[in-house]
Tab-separated table of C-alpha atoms in Angstrom:
chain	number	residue	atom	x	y	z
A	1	UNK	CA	0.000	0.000	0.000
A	2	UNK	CA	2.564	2.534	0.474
A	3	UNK	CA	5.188	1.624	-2.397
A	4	UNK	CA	1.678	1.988	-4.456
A	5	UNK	CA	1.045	5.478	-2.796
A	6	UNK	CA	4.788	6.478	-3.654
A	7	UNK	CA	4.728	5.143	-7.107
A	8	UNK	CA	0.938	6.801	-7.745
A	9	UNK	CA	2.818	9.998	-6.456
A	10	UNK	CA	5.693	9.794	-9.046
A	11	UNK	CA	3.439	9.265	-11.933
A	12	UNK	CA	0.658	11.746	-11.318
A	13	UNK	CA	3.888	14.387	-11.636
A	14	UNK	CA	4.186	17.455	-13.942
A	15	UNK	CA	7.179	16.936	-16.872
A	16	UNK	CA	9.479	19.743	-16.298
A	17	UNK	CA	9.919	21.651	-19.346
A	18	UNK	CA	13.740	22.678	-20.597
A	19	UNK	CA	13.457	26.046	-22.092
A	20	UNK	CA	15.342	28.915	-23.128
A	21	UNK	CA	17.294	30.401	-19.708
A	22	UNK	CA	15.768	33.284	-18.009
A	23	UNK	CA	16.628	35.826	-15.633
A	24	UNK	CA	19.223	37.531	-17.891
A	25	UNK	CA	22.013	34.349	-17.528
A	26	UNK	CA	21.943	32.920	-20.953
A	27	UNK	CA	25.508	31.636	-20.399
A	28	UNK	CA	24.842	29.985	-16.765
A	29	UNK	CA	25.858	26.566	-16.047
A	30	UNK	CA	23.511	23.752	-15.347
A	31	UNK	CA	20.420	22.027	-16.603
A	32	UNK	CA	17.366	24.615	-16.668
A	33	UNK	CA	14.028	23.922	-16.219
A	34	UNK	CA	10.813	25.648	-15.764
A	35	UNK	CA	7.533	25.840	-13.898
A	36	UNK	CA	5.057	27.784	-14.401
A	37	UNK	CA	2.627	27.462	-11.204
A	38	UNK	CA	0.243	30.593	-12.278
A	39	UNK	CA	-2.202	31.187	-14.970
A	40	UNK	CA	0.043	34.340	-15.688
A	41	UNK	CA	2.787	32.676	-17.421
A	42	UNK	CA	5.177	35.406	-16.483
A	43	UNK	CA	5.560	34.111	-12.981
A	44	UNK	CA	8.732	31.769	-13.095
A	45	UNK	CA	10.244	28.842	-11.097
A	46	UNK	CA	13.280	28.157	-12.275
A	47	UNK	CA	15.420	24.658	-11.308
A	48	UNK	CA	19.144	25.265	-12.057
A	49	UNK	CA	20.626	21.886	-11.667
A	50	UNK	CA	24.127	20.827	-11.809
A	51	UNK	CA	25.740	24.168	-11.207
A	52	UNK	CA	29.139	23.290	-9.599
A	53	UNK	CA	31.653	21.464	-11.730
A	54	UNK	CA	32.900	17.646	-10.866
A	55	UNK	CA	30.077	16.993	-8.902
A	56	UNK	CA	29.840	13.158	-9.989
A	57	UNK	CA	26.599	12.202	-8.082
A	58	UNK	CA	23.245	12.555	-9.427
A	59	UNK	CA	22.401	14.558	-5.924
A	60	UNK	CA	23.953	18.239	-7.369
A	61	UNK	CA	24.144	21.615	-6.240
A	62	UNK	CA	21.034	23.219	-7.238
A	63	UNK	CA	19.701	26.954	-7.730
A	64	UNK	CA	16.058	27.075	-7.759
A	65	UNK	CA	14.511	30.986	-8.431
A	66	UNK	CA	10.999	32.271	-8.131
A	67	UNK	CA	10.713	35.125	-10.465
A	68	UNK	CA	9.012	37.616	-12.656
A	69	UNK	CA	9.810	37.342	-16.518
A	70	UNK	CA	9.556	40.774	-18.921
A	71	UNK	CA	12.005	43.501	-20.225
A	72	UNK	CA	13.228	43.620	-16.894
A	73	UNK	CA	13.584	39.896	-15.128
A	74	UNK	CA	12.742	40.400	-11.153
A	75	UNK	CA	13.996	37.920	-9.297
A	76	UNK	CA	12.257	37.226	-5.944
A	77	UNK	CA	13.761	34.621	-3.595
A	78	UNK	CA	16.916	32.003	-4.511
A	79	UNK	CA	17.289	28.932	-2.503
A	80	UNK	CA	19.946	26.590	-3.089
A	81	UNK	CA	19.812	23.192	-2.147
A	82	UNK	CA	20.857	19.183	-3.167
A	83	UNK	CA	18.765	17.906	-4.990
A	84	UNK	CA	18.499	14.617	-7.765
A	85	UNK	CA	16.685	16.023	-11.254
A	86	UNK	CA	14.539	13.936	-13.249
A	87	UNK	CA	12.362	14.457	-16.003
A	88	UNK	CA	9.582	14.376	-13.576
A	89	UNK	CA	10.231	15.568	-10.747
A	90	UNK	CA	6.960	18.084	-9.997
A	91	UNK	CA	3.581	18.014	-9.006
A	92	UNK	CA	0.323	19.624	-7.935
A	93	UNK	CA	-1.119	18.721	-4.969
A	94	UNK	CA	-3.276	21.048	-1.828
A	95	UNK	CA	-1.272	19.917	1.090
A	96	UNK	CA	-2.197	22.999	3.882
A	97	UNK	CA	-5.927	22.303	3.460
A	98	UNK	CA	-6.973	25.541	1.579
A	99	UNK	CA	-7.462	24.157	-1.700
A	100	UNK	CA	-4.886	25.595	-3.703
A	101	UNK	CA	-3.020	23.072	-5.134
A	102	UNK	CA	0.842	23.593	-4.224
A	103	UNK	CA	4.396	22.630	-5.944
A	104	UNK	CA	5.881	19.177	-4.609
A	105	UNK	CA	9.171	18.979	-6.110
A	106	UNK	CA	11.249	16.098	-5.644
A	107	UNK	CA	14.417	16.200	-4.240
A	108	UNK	CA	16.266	12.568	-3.326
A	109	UNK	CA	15.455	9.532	-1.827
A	110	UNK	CA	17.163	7.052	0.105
A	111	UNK	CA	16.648	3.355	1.763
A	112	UNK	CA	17.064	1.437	-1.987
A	113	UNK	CA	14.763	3.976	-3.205
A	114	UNK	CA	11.464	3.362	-1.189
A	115	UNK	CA	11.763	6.544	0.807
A	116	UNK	CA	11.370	9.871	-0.900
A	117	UNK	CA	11.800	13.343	-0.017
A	118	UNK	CA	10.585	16.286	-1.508
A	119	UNK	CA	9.847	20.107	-0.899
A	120	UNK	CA	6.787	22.216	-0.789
A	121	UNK	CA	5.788	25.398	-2.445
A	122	UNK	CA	3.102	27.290	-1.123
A	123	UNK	CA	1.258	29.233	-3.882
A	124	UNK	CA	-0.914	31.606	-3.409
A	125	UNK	CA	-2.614	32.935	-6.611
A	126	UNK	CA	-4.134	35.623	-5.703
A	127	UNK	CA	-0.995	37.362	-4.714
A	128	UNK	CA	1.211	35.877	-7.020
A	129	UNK	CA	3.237	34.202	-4.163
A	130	UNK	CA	5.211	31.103	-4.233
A	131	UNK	CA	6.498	30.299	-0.205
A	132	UNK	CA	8.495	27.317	1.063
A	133	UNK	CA	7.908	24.853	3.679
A	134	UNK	CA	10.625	25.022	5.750
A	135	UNK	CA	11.480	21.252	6.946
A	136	UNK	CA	9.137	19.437	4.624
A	137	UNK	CA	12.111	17.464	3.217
A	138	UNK	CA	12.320	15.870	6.412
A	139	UNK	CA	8.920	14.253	6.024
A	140	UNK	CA	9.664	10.931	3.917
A	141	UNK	CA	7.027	9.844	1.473
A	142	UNK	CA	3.868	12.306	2.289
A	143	UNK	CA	0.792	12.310	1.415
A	144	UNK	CA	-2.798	14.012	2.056
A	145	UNK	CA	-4.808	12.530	3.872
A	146	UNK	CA	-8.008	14.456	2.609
A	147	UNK	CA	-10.365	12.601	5.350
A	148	UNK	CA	-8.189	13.853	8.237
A	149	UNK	CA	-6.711	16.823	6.721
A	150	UNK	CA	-3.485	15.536	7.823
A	151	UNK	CA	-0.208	14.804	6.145
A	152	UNK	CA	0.878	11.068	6.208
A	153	UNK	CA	3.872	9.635	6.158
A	154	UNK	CA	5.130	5.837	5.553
A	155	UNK	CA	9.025	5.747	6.041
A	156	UNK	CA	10.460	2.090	5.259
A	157	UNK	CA	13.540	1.302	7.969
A	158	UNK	CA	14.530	-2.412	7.290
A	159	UNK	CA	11.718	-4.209	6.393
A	160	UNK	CA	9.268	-2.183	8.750
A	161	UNK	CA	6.840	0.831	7.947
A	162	UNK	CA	6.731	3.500	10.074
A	163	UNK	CA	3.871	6.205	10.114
A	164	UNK	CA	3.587	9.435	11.294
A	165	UNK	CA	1.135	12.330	10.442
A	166	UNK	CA	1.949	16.028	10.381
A	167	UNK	CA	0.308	19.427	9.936
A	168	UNK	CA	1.385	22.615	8.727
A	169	UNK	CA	0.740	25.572	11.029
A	170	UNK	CA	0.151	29.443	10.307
A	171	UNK	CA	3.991	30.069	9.865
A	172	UNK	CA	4.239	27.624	7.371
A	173	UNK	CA	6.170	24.864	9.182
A	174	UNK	CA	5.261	21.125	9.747
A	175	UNK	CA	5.135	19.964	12.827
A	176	UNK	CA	4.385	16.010	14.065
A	177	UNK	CA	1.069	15.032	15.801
A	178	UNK	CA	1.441	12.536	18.390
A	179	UNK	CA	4.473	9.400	18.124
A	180	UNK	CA	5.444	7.477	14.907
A	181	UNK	CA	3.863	3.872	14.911
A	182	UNK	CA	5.175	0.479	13.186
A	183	UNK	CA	2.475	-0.522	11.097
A	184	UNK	CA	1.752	-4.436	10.454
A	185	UNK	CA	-0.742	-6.278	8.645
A	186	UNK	CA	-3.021	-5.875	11.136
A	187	UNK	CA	-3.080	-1.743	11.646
A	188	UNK	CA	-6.140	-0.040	11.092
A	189	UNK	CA	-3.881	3.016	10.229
A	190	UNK	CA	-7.581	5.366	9.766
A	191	UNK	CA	-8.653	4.329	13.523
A	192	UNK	CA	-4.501	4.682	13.989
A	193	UNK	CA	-4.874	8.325	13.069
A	194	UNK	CA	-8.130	9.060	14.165
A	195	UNK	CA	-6.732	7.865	17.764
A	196	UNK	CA	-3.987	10.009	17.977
A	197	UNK	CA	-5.796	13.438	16.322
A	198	UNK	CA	-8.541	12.825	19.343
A	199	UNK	CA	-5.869	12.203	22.132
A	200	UNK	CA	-4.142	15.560	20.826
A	201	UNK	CA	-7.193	17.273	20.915
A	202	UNK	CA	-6.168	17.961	17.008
């Protein structure tokens, strides 16, 4: 159930497009790609990848910009970060409850490649704002739990899953709701979560 829930996650992703280079650096290094979150096309996030020379590993130094494109690129906030590029390494998906979808962009995994790790992108349309999570990566394989309004996560350690749900609160941050549990065959992990939301008075 949750290598199916990782693998939907992977495929229901957004192909990054490569494109022409923006932000006035038509000679930068790296493998460019784009997003375009808005329905105003001018609103740019831009994944630099690869930008430091010898880096042998398929984890590289990354840039990744939120901008404006016109006559006169604006760049808003740079972040950079390690990160493993593929051709599909984006998607949509509301995971703060107010039913704007966000950006889930993937950035590594680890334990033979059943745990992922990605990073979150607020959006906020209205505004025009794009706003990171700060410590999402941290939360291995998540997922929305739609009924609970609650993030899941299934983390694979040997051969044992381990759950644990999350929330993100007004500054933007996750933060974990009750203790992590080892799920068997046997775990009702809805009356699991449902449990631990009601003893946290969540």
């Amino acid at each position: 159930m949750r290598l199916l829930l990782y693998f939907t996650l992977l495929l229901s992703t957004v192909t990054l497009v490569a494109q022409e280079k923006v932000f006035h650096q038509p000679n930068a290094k790296g493998d460019w790609r784009y997003i375009y979150p808005f329905v105003d096309k001018t609103y740019v996030v831009a994944i630099q990848h690869g930008i430091k020379e010898g880096e042998e590993d398929a984890l590289k130094t990354t840039n990744i910009y939120f901008g404006k494109v016109g006559k006169t690129d604006k760049i808003f906030w740079k972040e950079e970060l390690q990160m493993l590029l593929t051709q599909n390494s984006v998607s949509y998906e509301d995971f703060n409850d107010d039913g704007i979808k966000d950006v889930l962009i993937f950035e590594r995994n680890g334990a033979r490649g059943a745990n992922a790790f990605f990073n979150l992108y607020l959006l906020n349309p209205t505004n025009h704002t794009v706003k990171k999570v700060v410590g999402f990566n941290r939360i291995v394989n998540p997922n929305y739990n739609k009924k609970h309004k609650v993030i899941v996560s299934y983390g694979l350690a040997g051969e044992d899953f381990y759950t644990s749900i999350y929330r993100i609160d007004n500054n933007n941050k996750p933060y974990q709701i009750g203790k992590t549990f080892k799920e068997t065959d046997d775990t009702d992990v809805d009356q699991k979560i449902a449990d631990i939301l009601r003893r946290n008075k969540q």
